Coordinates of C-alpha atoms in Angstrom, one line a residue:
Chain A
M1 CA 0.0 0.0 0.0
E2 CA 1.2 3.4 -0.7
T3 CA 0.5 7.1 -1.1
L4 CA -0.4 11.8 -3.4
K5 CA -2.1 16.9 -5.7
H6 CA -3.1 18.0 -9.0
W7 CA -4.4 15.7 -11.8
S8 CA -0.9 14.7 -12.6
L9 CA -0.4 13.7 -9.0
L10 CA -3.7 11.8 -8.9
A11 CA -2.2 9.5 -11.5
L12 CA 0.7 9.1 -9.2
A13 CA -1.6 8.3 -6.4
L14 CA -3.3 5.6 -8.4
L15 CA 0.1 4.1 -9.1
L16 CA 0.9 4.1 -5.4
T17 CA -2.3 2.8 -4.0
G18 CA -3.1 0.4 -6.9
C19 CA -0.2 -1.9 -6.0
S20 CA -0.5 -4.5 -8.6
L21 CA -2.7 -5.9 -11.2
P22 CA -3.3 -9.7 -11.0
G23 CA -1.1 -11.6 -13.3
P24 CA -2.7 -12.8 -16.5
A25 CA -4.1 -16.2 -15.6
A26 CA -4.7 -17.5 -19.1
K27 CA -2.4 -20.5 -19.6
G28 CA -3.0 -21.3 -23.2
A29 CA -2.1 -17.8 -24.3
A30 CA -2.6 -16.8 -27.9
A31 CA 0.5 -17.3 -30.1
D32 CA 1.0 -13.5 -30.4
R33 CA 0.5 -12.6 -26.8
L34 CA 3.5 -11.7 -24.7
I35 CA 3.2 -11.7 -20.9
V36 CA 5.8 -9.5 -19.2
F37 CA 6.4 -9.2 -15.4
A38 CA 8.2 -5.9 -14.8
A39 CA 9.3 -3.9 -11.7
A40 CA 7.0 -1.0 -10.8
S41 CA 9.7 1.5 -11.6
L42 CA 9.6 0.3 -15.2
T43 CA 5.9 1.1 -15.7
D44 CA 6.3 4.2 -18.0
P45 CA 9.3 3.1 -20.2
F46 CA 8.0 -0.4 -20.7
Q47 CA 4.5 0.8 -21.7
E48 CA 6.1 2.9 -24.3
L49 CA 8.4 0.1 -25.4
A50 CA 5.3 -2.1 -25.8
A51 CA 3.5 0.5 -27.8
Q52 CA 6.4 0.7 -30.2
F53 CA 6.8 -3.0 -30.4
E54 CA 3.1 -3.6 -31.1
A55 CA 3.2 -0.9 -33.8
A56 CA 6.1 -2.7 -35.5
N57 CA 4.6 -6.2 -35.1
S58 CA 1.0 -6.1 -36.1
G59 CA -1.2 -8.5 -34.2
V60 CA 1.1 -8.8 -31.2
D61 CA -0.4 -8.0 -27.8
V62 CA 2.0 -7.2 -24.9
V63 CA 0.4 -7.8 -21.5
F64 CA 2.1 -6.4 -18.3
N65 CA 2.0 -7.1 -14.7
F66 CA 3.8 -4.2 -12.9
A67 CA 4.6 -4.6 -9.2
G68 CA 7.4 -4.6 -6.7
S69 CA 10.1 -7.0 -7.8
Q70 CA 9.8 -9.1 -4.7
Q71 CA 6.1 -9.5 -5.4
L72 CA 6.7 -10.5 -9.0
A73 CA 9.4 -13.0 -7.9
Q74 CA 7.0 -14.5 -5.5
Q75 CA 4.2 -14.8 -8.1
L76 CA 6.8 -16.5 -10.4
A77 CA 7.7 -18.9 -7.7
Q78 CA 4.0 -19.8 -7.4
G79 CA 3.9 -20.7 -11.0
A80 CA 2.4 -17.7 -12.9
A81 CA 2.6 -18.2 -16.7
V82 CA 5.1 -15.5 -17.8
D83 CA 7.3 -15.0 -20.8
L84 CA 9.6 -12.3 -19.6
F85 CA 10.7 -11.1 -16.1
A86 CA 12.4 -7.7 -15.6
S87 CA 13.5 -7.1 -12.0
A88 CA 14.7 -3.9 -10.3
N89 CA 17.6 -5.8 -8.7
D90 CA 19.7 -8.9 -8.9
Y91 CA 18.4 -10.2 -5.6
Q92 CA 14.8 -10.8 -6.9
M93 CA 16.1 -12.2 -10.2
G94 CA 18.1 -14.6 -8.0
A95 CA 14.8 -15.5 -6.2
A96 CA 13.3 -16.4 -9.6
I97 CA 16.4 -18.5 -10.5
D98 CA 16.2 -20.3 -7.1
A99 CA 12.5 -21.0 -7.8
G100 CA 13.6 -22.7 -11.0
R101 CA 11.7 -20.3 -13.2
V102 CA 14.7 -18.6 -14.7
I103 CA 17.8 -20.5 -15.9
S104 CA 20.9 -19.1 -14.2
G105 CA 23.1 -17.3 -16.7
T106 CA 20.3 -16.4 -19.1
Q107 CA 19.6 -13.1 -17.4
R108 CA 21.0 -9.9 -18.9
V109 CA 21.4 -6.4 -17.5
F110 CA 19.3 -4.1 -19.7
A111 CA 19.3 -0.8 -17.8
G112 CA 20.7 1.0 -14.7
N113 CA 19.3 3.4 -12.3
K114 CA 20.9 6.0 -10.1
L115 CA 20.1 8.4 -7.3
V116 CA 19.2 12.0 -8.0
V117 CA 18.4 14.9 -5.7
I118 CA 15.2 16.8 -6.5
T119 CA 14.0 20.2 -5.4
P120 CA 10.6 21.8 -6.1
V121 CA 10.5 24.3 -8.9
G122 CA 9.9 27.8 -7.6
S123 CA 11.0 27.0 -4.1
P124 CA 11.7 30.0 -1.8
T125 CA 14.9 28.4 -0.6
S126 CA 17.3 28.3 -3.6
L127 CA 19.0 24.9 -3.7
N128 CA 21.3 24.5 -6.6
T129 CA 24.2 22.3 -5.5
L130 CA 24.5 19.2 -3.4
Q131 CA 26.5 21.3 -0.8
D132 CA 23.3 23.4 -0.3
L133 CA 21.7 20.4 1.3
A134 CA 23.8 20.9 4.4
T135 CA 22.6 24.5 4.9
P136 CA 20.7 24.7 8.2
G137 CA 16.9 25.1 7.8
V138 CA 16.6 23.2 4.5
K139 CA 13.8 20.6 4.8
I140 CA 14.8 17.3 3.4
V141 CA 12.8 14.1 3.0
L142 CA 14.4 10.7 2.5
A143 CA 12.9 7.3 2.2
A144 CA 13.2 5.2 5.4
R145 CA 16.3 3.2 6.0
N146 CA 14.5 -0.1 5.2
V147 CA 13.4 1.1 1.7
P148 CA 16.3 0.3 -0.8
V149 CA 16.4 3.9 -2.0
G150 CA 16.6 5.2 1.5
D151 CA 19.5 3.0 2.2
Y152 CA 21.2 4.1 -1.0
A153 CA 20.7 7.7 0.0
L154 CA 22.5 7.1 3.3
M155 CA 25.3 5.4 1.4
F156 CA 25.6 8.5 -0.9
L157 CA 25.8 10.8 2.2
K158 CA 28.5 8.7 3.8
K159 CA 30.6 8.6 0.6
A160 CA 30.2 12.4 0.2
A161 CA 31.5 13.0 3.7
T162 CA 34.8 11.3 2.8
S163 CA 35.2 13.6 -0.1
S164 CA 37.1 16.9 0.3
Q165 CA 34.5 18.6 -1.8
F166 CA 31.9 18.1 0.9
G167 CA 33.8 17.8 4.2
A168 CA 33.6 15.4 7.0
G169 CA 30.5 16.8 8.7
Y170 CA 28.4 16.8 5.5
D171 CA 26.4 13.6 6.2
Q172 CA 25.5 14.7 9.7
A173 CA 24.6 18.2 8.6
V174 CA 22.3 16.8 5.9
L175 CA 20.7 14.3 8.2
A176 CA 20.1 17.1 10.7
N177 CA 17.9 18.7 8.0
V178 CA 15.8 15.6 7.4
V179 CA 12.2 16.2 8.5
S180 CA 10.7 12.9 7.5
Y181 CA 11.7 9.4 6.6
E182 CA 9.0 8.3 4.1
E183 CA 7.7 4.8 3.7
N184 CA 8.5 4.6 -0.1
V185 CA 10.1 6.5 -2.8
K186 CA 6.9 7.8 -4.4
A187 CA 6.0 9.5 -1.1
V188 CA 9.4 11.3 -1.1
L189 CA 8.6 12.4 -4.7
S190 CA 5.1 13.7 -3.8
K191 CA 6.3 15.7 -0.8
V192 CA 8.9 17.5 -3.1
V193 CA 6.4 18.0 -5.9
L194 CA 4.0 19.5 -3.5
G195 CA 6.7 21.8 -2.2
E196 CA 6.4 20.6 1.3
A197 CA 10.0 19.6 1.3
D198 CA 12.9 21.6 -0.1
A199 CA 14.7 18.5 -1.3
G200 CA 14.5 14.7 -1.6
V201 CA 16.5 11.8 -2.8
V202 CA 14.9 9.5 -5.4
Y203 CA 15.8 7.3 -8.3
S204 CA 16.6 9.0 -11.5
S205 CA 13.8 7.1 -13.2
D206 CA 11.3 8.5 -10.7
V207 CA 11.6 11.9 -12.4
P208 CA 10.2 11.4 -15.9
P209 CA 10.4 14.4 -18.3
A210 CA 6.7 15.2 -17.6
L211 CA 7.6 16.1 -14.0
L212 CA 10.4 18.5 -14.9
D213 CA 8.1 21.5 -14.8
K214 CA 7.5 20.6 -11.1
V215 CA 10.9 19.4 -9.9
Q216 CA 14.5 20.3 -10.6
R217 CA 17.2 17.7 -10.7
I218 CA 20.5 18.0 -9.0
E219 CA 22.8 15.3 -10.3
I220 CA 24.9 13.2 -8.0
P221 CA 28.4 12.5 -9.4
E222 CA 28.9 8.8 -10.4
R223 CA 31.7 8.1 -7.9
L224 CA 29.3 9.1 -5.0
N225 CA 26.2 7.6 -6.5
A226 CA 24.8 4.2 -5.7
L227 CA 24.0 2.5 -9.0
A228 CA 21.3 -0.1 -9.3
T229 CA 21.2 -2.5 -12.2
Y230 CA 18.0 -4.1 -13.8
P231 CA 18.3 -7.6 -15.1
I232 CA 15.8 -9.2 -17.5
A233 CA 15.4 -12.9 -18.4
I234 CA 13.1 -15.1 -20.5
V235 CA 11.3 -17.4 -18.2
A236 CA 12.4 -21.1 -18.6
D237 CA 9.0 -22.4 -19.5
A238 CA 7.8 -19.3 -21.3
P239 CA 4.6 -20.0 -23.3
N240 CA 5.8 -17.7 -26.0
S241 CA 9.6 -17.7 -25.9
A242 CA 10.1 -16.8 -29.6
L243 CA 8.1 -13.6 -29.1
A244 CA 9.9 -13.0 -25.8
Q245 CA 13.2 -13.2 -27.6
R246 CA 12.1 -10.6 -30.1
F247 CA 10.9 -8.2 -27.4
L248 CA 14.2 -8.7 -25.4
K249 CA 16.2 -7.9 -28.5
F250 CA 14.1 -4.7 -29.0
V251 CA 14.7 -3.6 -25.4
L252 CA 18.5 -4.0 -25.9
S253 CA 18.4 -2.3 -29.3
P254 CA 19.5 1.4 -29.7
E255 CA 15.8 2.3 -30.1
G256 CA 14.8 0.5 -27.0
Q257 CA 17.7 1.9 -25.0
A258 CA 16.8 5.4 -26.1
V259 CA 13.3 4.9 -24.7
L260 CA 14.7 3.8 -21.3
A261 CA 17.1 6.7 -21.3
H262 CA 14.2 9.1 -22.0
Y263 CA 12.6 7.9 -18.8
G264 CA 15.7 8.5 -16.7
L265 CA 17.1 5.0 -16.7
I266 CA 20.7 4.5 -17.6
P267 CA 21.2 2.6 -20.9
V268 CA 23.7 -0.3 -20.9
R269 CA 26.8 0.4 -23.0
E270 CA 27.3 -2.4 -25.4
Chain B
M1 CA -36.4 -4.5 37.6
V2 CA -37.6 -8.0 37.9
T3 CA -40.4 -8.3 40.5
T4 CA -40.4 -11.5 42.4
P5 CA -43.7 -13.2 42.8
T6 CA -45.2 -12.5 46.3
S7 CA -48.1 -14.9 46.1
T8 CA -47.8 -18.4 47.7
S9 CA -47.5 -21.5 45.5
P10 CA -48.8 -20.5 42.1
P11 CA -51.1 -23.0 40.3
I12 CA -49.3 -25.9 38.6
A13 CA -50.2 -24.6 35.1
V14 CA -48.5 -21.2 35.7
T15 CA -45.3 -22.9 36.9
T16 CA -45.0 -25.1 33.9
A17 CA -45.7 -22.2 31.6
R18 CA -42.9 -20.3 33.3
L19 CA -40.6 -23.3 33.1
E20 CA -41.3 -23.6 29.5
R21 CA -40.7 -19.9 29.0
R22 CA -37.4 -20.2 30.8
W23 CA -36.4 -23.3 28.8
R24 CA -37.2 -21.6 25.5
R25 CA -35.2 -18.6 26.6
S26 CA -32.1 -20.6 27.3
R27 CA -32.5 -22.5 24.1
D28 CA -32.7 -19.2 22.2
T29 CA -29.6 -18.0 24.0
V30 CA -27.7 -21.1 22.8
I31 CA -28.9 -20.5 19.2
L32 CA -27.9 -16.9 19.5
L33 CA -24.5 -17.8 20.8
V34 CA -23.9 -20.3 18.0
F35 CA -24.8 -17.6 15.4
S36 CA -22.7 -15.0 17.1
A37 CA -19.7 -17.2 17.4
P38 CA -18.2 -16.8 13.9
L39 CA -17.9 -13.0 14.1
L40 CA -16.7 -13.0 17.7
I41 CA -14.1 -15.6 17.0
F42 CA -13.1 -13.8 13.8
L43 CA -12.5 -10.6 15.8
A44 CA -10.8 -12.2 18.7
L45 CA -8.5 -14.6 17.0
P46 CA -6.1 -12.1 15.3
L47 CA -5.9 -10.0 18.5
L48 CA -5.1 -13.1 20.4
A49 CA -2.5 -14.2 17.9
L50 CA -0.8 -10.8 18.4
I51 CA -0.7 -11.2 22.2
V52 CA 0.5 -14.8 22.0
R53 CA 3.2 -13.9 19.5
A54 CA 4.6 -11.0 21.4
A55 CA 6.5 -12.8 24.2
P56 CA 6.2 -10.8 27.5
V57 CA 10.0 -10.8 27.9
D58 CA 10.6 -9.3 24.5
L59 CA 7.7 -6.9 25.2
L60 CA 9.3 -5.6 28.3
A61 CA 12.8 -5.4 26.7
N62 CA 11.4 -3.5 23.7
L63 CA 9.4 -1.2 25.9
F64 CA 12.7 0.5 27.0
D65 CA 13.9 0.8 23.4
P66 CA 14.2 4.5 22.9
D67 CA 12.3 4.5 19.6
V68 CA 9.5 2.5 21.1
A69 CA 9.4 4.7 24.2
Q70 CA 9.4 7.8 22.1
A71 CA 6.5 6.6 19.9
I72 CA 4.5 5.7 23.0
W73 CA 5.1 9.1 24.6
L74 CA 4.4 11.0 21.4
S75 CA 1.1 9.1 20.9
M76 CA 0.0 9.8 24.5
A77 CA 0.9 13.5 24.3
T78 CA -0.7 14.1 20.9
T79 CA -3.9 12.1 21.5
T80 CA -4.4 13.9 24.8
T81 CA -4.0 17.3 23.1
T82 CA -6.4 16.1 20.3
L83 CA -9.0 15.1 22.9
L84 CA -8.8 18.4 24.8
L85 CA -9.1 20.3 21.6
T86 CA -12.1 18.2 20.5
L87 CA -13.9 18.8 23.8
V88 CA -13.4 22.6 23.5
L89 CA -14.1 23.0 19.8
G90 CA -16.6 20.1 19.3
T91 CA -19.0 20.9 22.2
P92 CA -20.4 24.1 20.6
V93 CA -20.8 22.4 17.3
A94 CA -22.7 19.5 18.9
F95 CA -25.0 21.9 20.8
L96 CA -25.7 23.9 17.7
L97 CA -26.6 20.7 15.8
A98 CA -28.7 19.3 18.6
R99 CA -30.7 22.5 19.6
R100 CA -31.1 24.7 16.6
R101 CA -33.0 24.2 13.4
F102 CA -31.6 26.2 10.5
R103 CA -31.1 26.2 6.8
G104 CA -28.1 24.1 5.9
R105 CA -28.2 22.1 9.1
A106 CA -28.3 18.8 7.1
A107 CA -25.2 19.9 5.1
L108 CA -23.4 20.7 8.4
D109 CA -24.3 17.4 9.8
T110 CA -23.0 15.6 6.7
L111 CA -19.8 17.6 6.9
I112 CA -19.3 16.1 10.3
D113 CA -19.9 12.6 8.9
L114 CA -17.4 13.0 6.1
P115 CA -14.1 12.6 7.9
I116 CA -15.5 9.3 9.3
V117 CA -16.1 7.8 5.9
L118 CA -13.2 9.4 4.0
P119 CA -10.1 7.2 3.6
P120 CA -7.5 8.7 6.0
L121 CA -5.1 9.0 3.1
V122 CA -7.5 11.4 1.4
A123 CA -7.8 13.4 4.7
G124 CA -4.0 13.6 4.7
I125 CA -3.8 14.9 1.1
A126 CA -6.7 17.4 1.9
L127 CA -4.9 18.7 4.9
L128 CA -1.7 19.1 2.9
L129 CA -3.5 21.0 0.2
A130 CA -5.1 23.3 2.8
F131 CA -2.3 23.8 5.4
G132 CA 0.8 22.7 3.5
R133 CA 3.4 25.3 2.5
R134 CA 1.8 25.8 -0.9
G135 CA -1.7 25.1 0.3
L136 CA -4.7 27.4 0.6
L137 CA -3.9 28.7 4.0
G138 CA -0.4 27.4 4.2
Q139 CA 1.0 30.2 2.1
Q140 CA -0.2 32.8 4.7
F141 CA 1.2 30.7 7.5
S142 CA 4.4 30.3 5.6
V143 CA 4.8 34.1 5.3
M144 CA 4.3 34.4 9.0
G145 CA 7.1 31.9 9.5
I146 CA 4.8 29.1 10.7
D147 CA 5.4 25.7 9.1
I148 CA 2.9 23.1 10.0
A149 CA 3.8 20.1 7.9
F150 CA 6.3 17.6 9.5
T151 CA 5.6 19.0 13.0
R152 CA 3.7 17.7 16.1
I153 CA 1.1 20.3 15.3
A154 CA 0.5 18.4 12.0
V155 CA 0.1 15.2 14.0
V156 CA -2.5 16.7 16.2
M157 CA -4.3 18.3 13.2
A158 CA -4.5 15.0 11.4
Q159 CA -5.9 13.3 14.5
L160 CA -8.4 16.1 15.1
F161 CA -9.6 15.9 11.5
V162 CA -10.4 12.2 11.6
A163 CA -11.3 11.8 15.2
A164 CA -13.3 14.9 16.4
P165 CA -16.4 13.9 14.5
F166 CA -16.9 10.8 16.7
F167 CA -17.3 13.1 19.7
V168 CA -19.5 15.6 17.9
K169 CA -21.8 12.9 16.7
A170 CA -22.2 11.4 20.2
A171 CA -22.5 14.7 21.9
T172 CA -25.2 15.9 19.5
A173 CA -27.2 12.8 20.3
G174 CA -26.6 13.3 24.0
F175 CA -27.7 16.9 24.0
A176 CA -30.7 16.1 21.9
N177 CA -31.9 13.5 24.4
V178 CA -31.8 15.8 27.5
D179 CA -35.3 16.4 28.8
R180 CA -35.9 20.1 28.0
E181 CA -38.5 20.4 30.8
I182 CA -35.7 20.1 33.4
E183 CA -33.7 22.9 31.6
Y184 CA -36.8 25.1 31.5
A185 CA -37.4 24.5 35.2
A186 CA -33.9 25.5 36.0
A187 CA -34.1 28.6 33.9
L188 CA -37.4 29.6 35.6
D189 CA -35.7 29.2 38.9
G190 CA -33.2 31.9 37.8
A191 CA -30.3 29.9 36.4
S192 CA -28.4 31.6 33.6
S193 CA -28.0 29.9 30.2
F194 CA -24.5 28.9 31.1
Q195 CA -25.6 27.6 34.5
V196 CA -28.3 25.5 32.9
F197 CA -25.7 24.1 30.4
R198 CA -23.1 23.4 33.1
L199 CA -25.4 22.0 35.8
I200 CA -28.2 20.4 33.9
T201 CA -27.3 19.7 30.2
I202 CA -23.8 18.4 30.7
P203 CA -24.5 16.0 33.6
L204 CA -27.6 14.7 31.9
S205 CA -25.8 13.9 28.7
G206 CA -22.6 12.9 30.5
A207 CA -22.7 9.3 29.4
A208 CA -22.9 10.2 25.7
L209 CA -20.2 12.8 26.1
L210 CA -17.9 10.4 27.8
A211 CA -18.6 7.7 25.2
G212 CA -17.9 10.2 22.4
A213 CA -14.7 11.4 24.0
I214 CA -13.4 7.8 24.3
M215 CA -14.2 7.0 20.7
T216 CA -12.4 10.2 19.6
W217 CA -9.4 9.3 21.7
A218 CA -9.3 5.7 20.5
R219 CA -9.6 6.8 16.8
A220 CA -6.8 9.4 17.3
L221 CA -4.6 6.8 18.9
G222 CA -4.9 4.5 15.9
E223 CA -4.6 7.2 13.3
F224 CA -2.1 6.4 10.6
G225 CA -2.9 7.4 7.0
A226 CA -3.5 11.1 7.4
T227 CA -0.6 11.4 9.8
I228 CA 2.0 9.8 7.5
I229 CA 1.0 12.0 4.6
F230 CA 0.5 15.3 6.5
A231 CA 3.0 15.0 9.3
G232 CA 5.5 12.6 7.7
N233 CA 7.6 10.2 9.7
F234 CA 10.3 11.3 12.0
P235 CA 11.1 9.4 15.2
G236 CA 10.4 11.4 18.3
R237 CA 8.8 14.2 16.4
T238 CA 6.0 12.8 14.2
Q239 CA 6.4 9.0 14.5
T240 CA 3.4 7.9 16.6
M241 CA 2.8 4.3 17.5
P242 CA 0.9 3.3 14.4
L243 CA 3.7 4.8 12.2
A244 CA 6.4 3.1 14.2
I245 CA 4.4 -0.2 13.8
Y246 CA 4.1 0.2 10.1
L247 CA 7.7 1.1 9.5
G248 CA 9.0 -1.4 12.0
F249 CA 7.0 -4.2 10.4
E250 CA 9.4 -4.5 7.5
L251 CA 12.6 -4.0 9.5
E252 CA 12.1 -5.3 13.0
L253 CA 9.1 -7.4 13.4
N254 CA 9.6 -7.7 17.2
R255 CA 9.5 -4.0 17.7
A256 CA 6.3 -3.8 15.6
L257 CA 4.8 -6.6 17.6
T258 CA 5.6 -4.9 21.0
L259 CA 4.0 -1.7 19.9
S260 CA 1.0 -3.5 18.5
A261 CA 0.5 -5.4 21.7
I262 CA 0.9 -2.2 23.8
L263 CA -1.6 -0.4 21.6
L264 CA -4.0 -3.2 21.8
L265 CA -3.7 -3.6 25.6
A266 CA -3.9 0.1 26.3
S267 CA -7.0 0.5 24.0
F268 CA -8.7 -2.5 25.6
L269 CA -8.0 -1.3 29.1
V270 CA -9.2 2.2 28.6
L271 CA -12.3 1.2 26.7
F272 CA -13.1 -1.4 29.3
I273 CA -12.6 0.8 32.3
V274 CA -14.7 3.6 30.8
K275 CA -17.5 1.2 30.0
V276 CA -17.6 -0.1 33.5
L277 CA -17.5 3.4 34.9
L278 CA -20.2 4.4 32.5
R279 CA -22.4 1.6 33.6
Q280 CA -22.0 2.5 37.2
R281 CA -22.8 6.1 36.6
L282 CA -25.8 5.2 34.5
Q283 CA -27.1 3.1 37.3
V284 CA -26.6 5.9 39.7
W285 CA -28.5 8.2 37.4
G286 CA -31.1 5.6 36.9
Q287 CA -32.0 5.5 40.5

């Protein structure tokens, strides 16, 4: 269960509260139907990929189940009929491998994600650099420690404190400005979009171009950033493995990677 | 009151009739119990599971965990504030609804119902849009240097929004049920409006007021959705018991269990004590 203003935010709210759609139950799927289980953070880019794929292959129908990777891995372990599984981390892909649904070694990294600091557009307090986060009085929201992105954010602060650019007290100064540890990354995003907080730390892919009129990005240098990788694999007993193979190829193609990059994911360098 | 028969040995026919009545009554009780059992068991079992799972030793050890202690203290402080505010601000509204007929009364009454049926998450978003930094009133507050979101004030406001209607509803019914003749009599004897209210109306509707206050307190204690959206989550500042339970659930199940058990026991104890007190007072008044 999760959390959201505005019509654009209402869509966000639906995304948060609507957890997941039930996986497609039909076993004897049509020959041109592709069933994809994908991490929730892939919702927007994968829907666009599917639209392009369907346009290029007439008659093909791509069906998605978007949810938290751990939920998808669990559904896979329980025997859901799936062609492709795209996870937000290696750990949950490993769970699918352990469950015997994915053959170890067949998975491929297709995208990366990174942290980014966001600030509301038109904020009274002008925040332009990462150093500004340590200015007393700035209101910062982070995800809670037990949420992956919250843990990554703490790692970034700790790394920054060892850098001469930021100084040893940086992480403590920033943490002293934290006003809330949110239960999930979308809640961090909404508090910044609403202007309640002056800054937040989220995944790069959480800030699609459509949101750039509401929030500003402050990039975190790669050496301080915590990078996440997204693996994808064709399920061992995929009902439609030939079509799955074609979709996978499309995701890894320059066109596919461009779509992922457009939505803030990091394309894999071939 | 049951009146005991004073006559000597009633006729046989009457005795059997009474026996039959008594038998039928106890048979009906058994049937009633059988049909009541599913819901009662369904309600009791999860609560029981919670108590059984939270081992007393862990419970005590976790009780002194700073985060747990902080959450308990914060919950007690904020719910008490909420309750006091509800009594002060809610009583006039209840009296207005109970004693005056005016255009728009039905709309007002429905307004009071709304927070009860709204999902608390919606309440949280609404509060943010009204009192947040960029909200309707928040901008004025912000200019004055008052920031509400992410503070204890926000915690109390979230609780007040979702919980106050319970007291207003109960108090409205209580005020409406007071025998007006007694109030008129007191007024005729020279009591001022305020004296009538304080010495007649309040005591005569005391049971309803108390029940309403308890419901408000209990609802405030359990409040989660509006709080996490409007006040955020910061240990010691805005992390009340329900928030600590939710966030602890994924990280440290034991801590979540401790807090759940405490919340459950505290709620049960308060509700139970008040009900017993209420019954005694009602009996006193009844005589």
